[in-house]
Amino acid sequence: MAIAAPIFAFAVQDVIQLILLVFALVVQGVALVHAITQGGDGFAALGTLPKGGWVAILAVCLLLTLLGFGPISLFGLIGIAAGLIYLLDVRPGLRDLHDGRGSW
């Protein structure tokens, strides 16, 4: 009975890390695909990093997450932050430039 508790704890930890890994890969992948498919002039109009900068940052973060550093490492957390910043700040700004209807 004393051995079952640590095994259960490690199983729960593995499931949580898997969920975080899937979340990180989805966020970074969606942000990277969106950044690649956008035109470069919108980034300059927003006053943010150029398209190449965002694509490089997101691609390197996704690659480091895929190489096994994982979502809880420093590189994984930076990758999640970069993906969320892009999706929550830059993407709505680009959409506002193209359709002019406001965010969300």
PDB file of C-alpha atoms in Angstrom:
ATOM      1  CA  MET A   1       0.000   0.000   0.000  1.00  0.00           C
ATOM      2  CA  ALA A   2       2.876   2.373   0.690  1.00  0.00           C
ATOM      3  CA  ILE A   3       4.257   1.873  -2.814  1.00  0.00           C
ATOM      4  CA  ALA A   4       0.961   2.621  -4.561  1.00  0.00           C
ATOM      5  CA  ALA A   5       0.866   6.288  -3.506  1.00  0.00           C
ATOM      6  CA  PRO A   6       4.129   7.345  -5.233  1.00  0.00           C
ATOM      7  CA  ILE A   7       3.210   5.413  -8.372  1.00  0.00           C
ATOM      8  CA  PHE A   8      -0.164   7.183  -8.500  1.00  0.00           C
ATOM      9  CA  ALA A   9       1.519  10.547  -7.962  1.00  0.00           C
ATOM     10  CA  PHE A  10       3.914   9.933 -10.838  1.00  0.00           C
ATOM     11  CA  ALA A  11       1.028   8.848 -13.062  1.00  0.00           C
ATOM     12  CA  VAL A  12      -0.876  12.044 -12.294  1.00  0.00           C
ATOM     13  CA  GLN A  13       2.262  14.100 -12.935  1.00  0.00           C
ATOM     14  CA  ASP A  14       2.741  12.402 -16.304  1.00  0.00           C
ATOM     15  CA  VAL A  15      -0.852  13.105 -17.329  1.00  0.00           C
ATOM     16  CA  ILE A  16      -0.558  16.782 -16.346  1.00  0.00           C
ATOM     17  CA  GLN A  17       2.699  17.133 -18.296  1.00  0.00           C
ATOM     18  CA  LEU A  18       1.096  15.486 -21.331  1.00  0.00           C
ATOM     19  CA  ILE A  19      -1.852  17.891 -21.188  1.00  0.00           C
ATOM     20  CA  LEU A  20       0.526  20.850 -20.903  1.00  0.00           C
ATOM     21  CA  LEU A  21       2.613  19.535 -23.798  1.00  0.00           C
ATOM     22  CA  VAL A  22      -0.430  19.231 -26.043  1.00  0.00           C
ATOM     23  CA  PHE A  23      -1.564  22.732 -25.020  1.00  0.00           C
ATOM     24  CA  ALA A  24       1.889  24.181 -25.740  1.00  0.00           C
ATOM     25  CA  LEU A  25       2.148  22.488 -29.133  1.00  0.00           C
ATOM     26  CA  VAL A  26      -1.341  23.615 -30.164  1.00  0.00           C
ATOM     27  CA  VAL A  27      -0.773  27.227 -29.098  1.00  0.00           C
ATOM     28  CA  GLN A  28       2.658  27.454 -30.712  1.00  0.00           C
ATOM     29  CA  GLY A  29       1.571  25.611 -33.858  1.00  0.00           C
ATOM     30  CA  VAL A  30      -1.528  27.741 -34.431  1.00  0.00           C
ATOM     31  CA  ALA A  31       0.453  30.933 -33.832  1.00  0.00           C
ATOM     32  CA  LEU A  32       3.211  29.828 -36.220  1.00  0.00           C
ATOM     33  CA  VAL A  33       0.804  28.851 -38.996  1.00  0.00           C
ATOM     34  CA  HIS A  34      -1.081  32.136 -38.614  1.00  0.00           C
ATOM     35  CA  ALA A  35       2.143  34.156 -38.679  1.00  0.00           C
ATOM     36  CA  ILE A  36       3.341  32.377 -41.820  1.00  0.00           C
ATOM     37  CA  THR A  37       0.068  32.936 -43.682  1.00  0.00           C
ATOM     38  CA  GLN A  38      -0.144  36.681 -42.977  1.00  0.00           C
ATOM     39  CA  GLY A  39       1.260  39.416 -45.175  1.00  0.00           C
ATOM     40  CA  GLY A  40       4.336  41.245 -43.941  1.00  0.00           C
ATOM     41  CA  ASP A  41       2.932  44.751 -44.321  1.00  0.00           C
ATOM     42  CA  GLY A  42       0.416  44.319 -41.500  1.00  0.00           C
ATOM     43  CA  PHE A  43       3.154  43.734 -38.935  1.00  0.00           C
ATOM     44  CA  ALA A  44       4.831  47.011 -39.850  1.00  0.00           C
ATOM     45  CA  ALA A  45       1.498  48.853 -39.661  1.00  0.00           C
ATOM     46  CA  LEU A  46       0.950  47.511 -36.136  1.00  0.00           C
ATOM     47  CA  GLY A  47       4.365  48.668 -34.988  1.00  0.00           C
ATOM     48  CA  THR A  48       5.354  45.212 -33.744  1.00  0.00           C
ATOM     49  CA  LEU A  49       8.163  42.874 -34.708  1.00  0.00           C
ATOM     50  CA  PRO A  50       8.365  42.156 -38.436  1.00  0.00           C
ATOM     51  CA  LYS A  51       6.869  38.981 -39.823  1.00  0.00           C
ATOM     52  CA  GLY A  52      10.258  37.285 -40.029  1.00  0.00           C
ATOM     53  CA  GLY A  53      10.917  37.978 -36.365  1.00  0.00           C
ATOM     54  CA  TRP A  54       7.636  36.457 -35.232  1.00  0.00           C
ATOM     55  CA  VAL A  55       8.050  33.436 -37.491  1.00  0.00           C
ATOM     56  CA  ALA A  56      11.607  32.862 -36.230  1.00  0.00           C
ATOM     57  CA  ILE A  57      10.635  33.186 -32.556  1.00  0.00           C
ATOM     58  CA  LEU A  58       7.622  30.912 -32.882  1.00  0.00           C
ATOM     59  CA  ALA A  59       9.472  28.331 -35.006  1.00  0.00           C
ATOM     60  CA  VAL A  60      12.430  28.114 -32.612  1.00  0.00           C
ATOM     61  CA  CYS A  61      10.121  27.810 -29.602  1.00  0.00           C
ATOM     62  CA  LEU A  62       8.069  25.092 -31.291  1.00  0.00           C
ATOM     63  CA  LEU A  63      11.229  23.235 -32.301  1.00  0.00           C
ATOM     64  CA  LEU A  64      12.647  23.381 -28.773  1.00  0.00           C
ATOM     65  CA  THR A  65       9.359  22.154 -27.331  1.00  0.00           C
ATOM     66  CA  LEU A  66       9.297  19.266 -29.831  1.00  0.00           C
ATOM     67  CA  LEU A  67      12.938  18.336 -29.153  1.00  0.00           C
ATOM     68  CA  GLY A  68      12.041  17.279 -25.654  1.00  0.00           C
ATOM     69  CA  PHE A  69      12.580  20.287 -23.442  1.00  0.00           C
ATOM     70  CA  GLY A  70       8.878  20.068 -22.616  1.00  0.00           C
ATOM     71  CA  PRO A  71       6.321  22.652 -21.572  1.00  0.00           C
ATOM     72  CA  ILE A  72       7.603  23.044 -18.006  1.00  0.00           C
ATOM     73  CA  SER A  73      11.183  23.911 -18.971  1.00  0.00           C
ATOM     74  CA  LEU A  74      12.323  27.487 -19.440  1.00  0.00           C
ATOM     75  CA  PHE A  75      12.164  27.151 -23.226  1.00  0.00           C
ATOM     76  CA  GLY A  76       8.697  25.641 -23.047  1.00  0.00           C
ATOM     77  CA  LEU A  77       7.359  28.447 -20.886  1.00  0.00           C
ATOM     78  CA  ILE A  78       8.916  31.070 -23.158  1.00  0.00           C
ATOM     79  CA  GLY A  79       7.336  29.305 -26.131  1.00  0.00           C
ATOM     80  CA  ILE A  80       3.896  29.273 -24.534  1.00  0.00           C
ATOM     81  CA  ALA A  81       4.253  32.961 -23.646  1.00  0.00           C
ATOM     82  CA  ALA A  82       5.379  33.877 -27.169  1.00  0.00           C
ATOM     83  CA  GLY A  83       2.505  31.951 -28.725  1.00  0.00           C
ATOM     84  CA  LEU A  84      -0.063  33.506 -26.406  1.00  0.00           C
ATOM     85  CA  ILE A  85       1.314  37.016 -26.940  1.00  0.00           C
ATOM     86  CA  TYR A  86       1.067  36.527 -30.675  1.00  0.00           C
ATOM     87  CA  LEU A  87      -2.441  35.054 -30.546  1.00  0.00           C
ATOM     88  CA  LEU A  88      -3.858  37.527 -28.026  1.00  0.00           C
ATOM     89  CA  ASP A  89      -2.124  40.724 -29.153  1.00  0.00           C
ATOM     90  CA  VAL A  90      -0.797  40.587 -32.695  1.00  0.00           C
ATOM     91  CA  ARG A  91      -3.482  38.425 -34.336  1.00  0.00           C
ATOM     92  CA  PRO A  92      -6.422  40.676 -33.305  1.00  0.00           C
ATOM     93  CA  GLY A  93      -4.455  43.703 -34.486  1.00  0.00           C
ATOM     94  CA  LEU A  94      -3.834  42.118 -37.867  1.00  0.00           C
ATOM     95  CA  ARG A  95      -7.496  41.184 -38.137  1.00  0.00           C
ATOM     96  CA  ASP A  96      -8.528  44.754 -37.307  1.00  0.00           C
ATOM     97  CA  LEU A  97      -6.282  46.043 -40.073  1.00  0.00           C
ATOM     98  CA  HIS A  98      -7.846  43.745 -42.644  1.00  0.00           C
ATOM     99  CA  ASP A  99     -11.568  43.973 -41.883  1.00  0.00           C
ATOM    100  CA  GLY A 100     -11.820  47.084 -39.676  1.00  0.00           C
ATOM    101  CA  ARG A 101     -14.642  45.717 -37.514  1.00  0.00           C
ATOM    102  CA  GLY A 102     -12.860  45.719 -34.152  1.00  0.00           C
ATOM    103  CA  SER A 103     -11.402  42.909 -32.157  1.00  0.00           C
ATOM    104  CA  TRP A 104     -13.259  39.679 -31.368  1.00  0.00           C
TER     105      TRP A 104
END
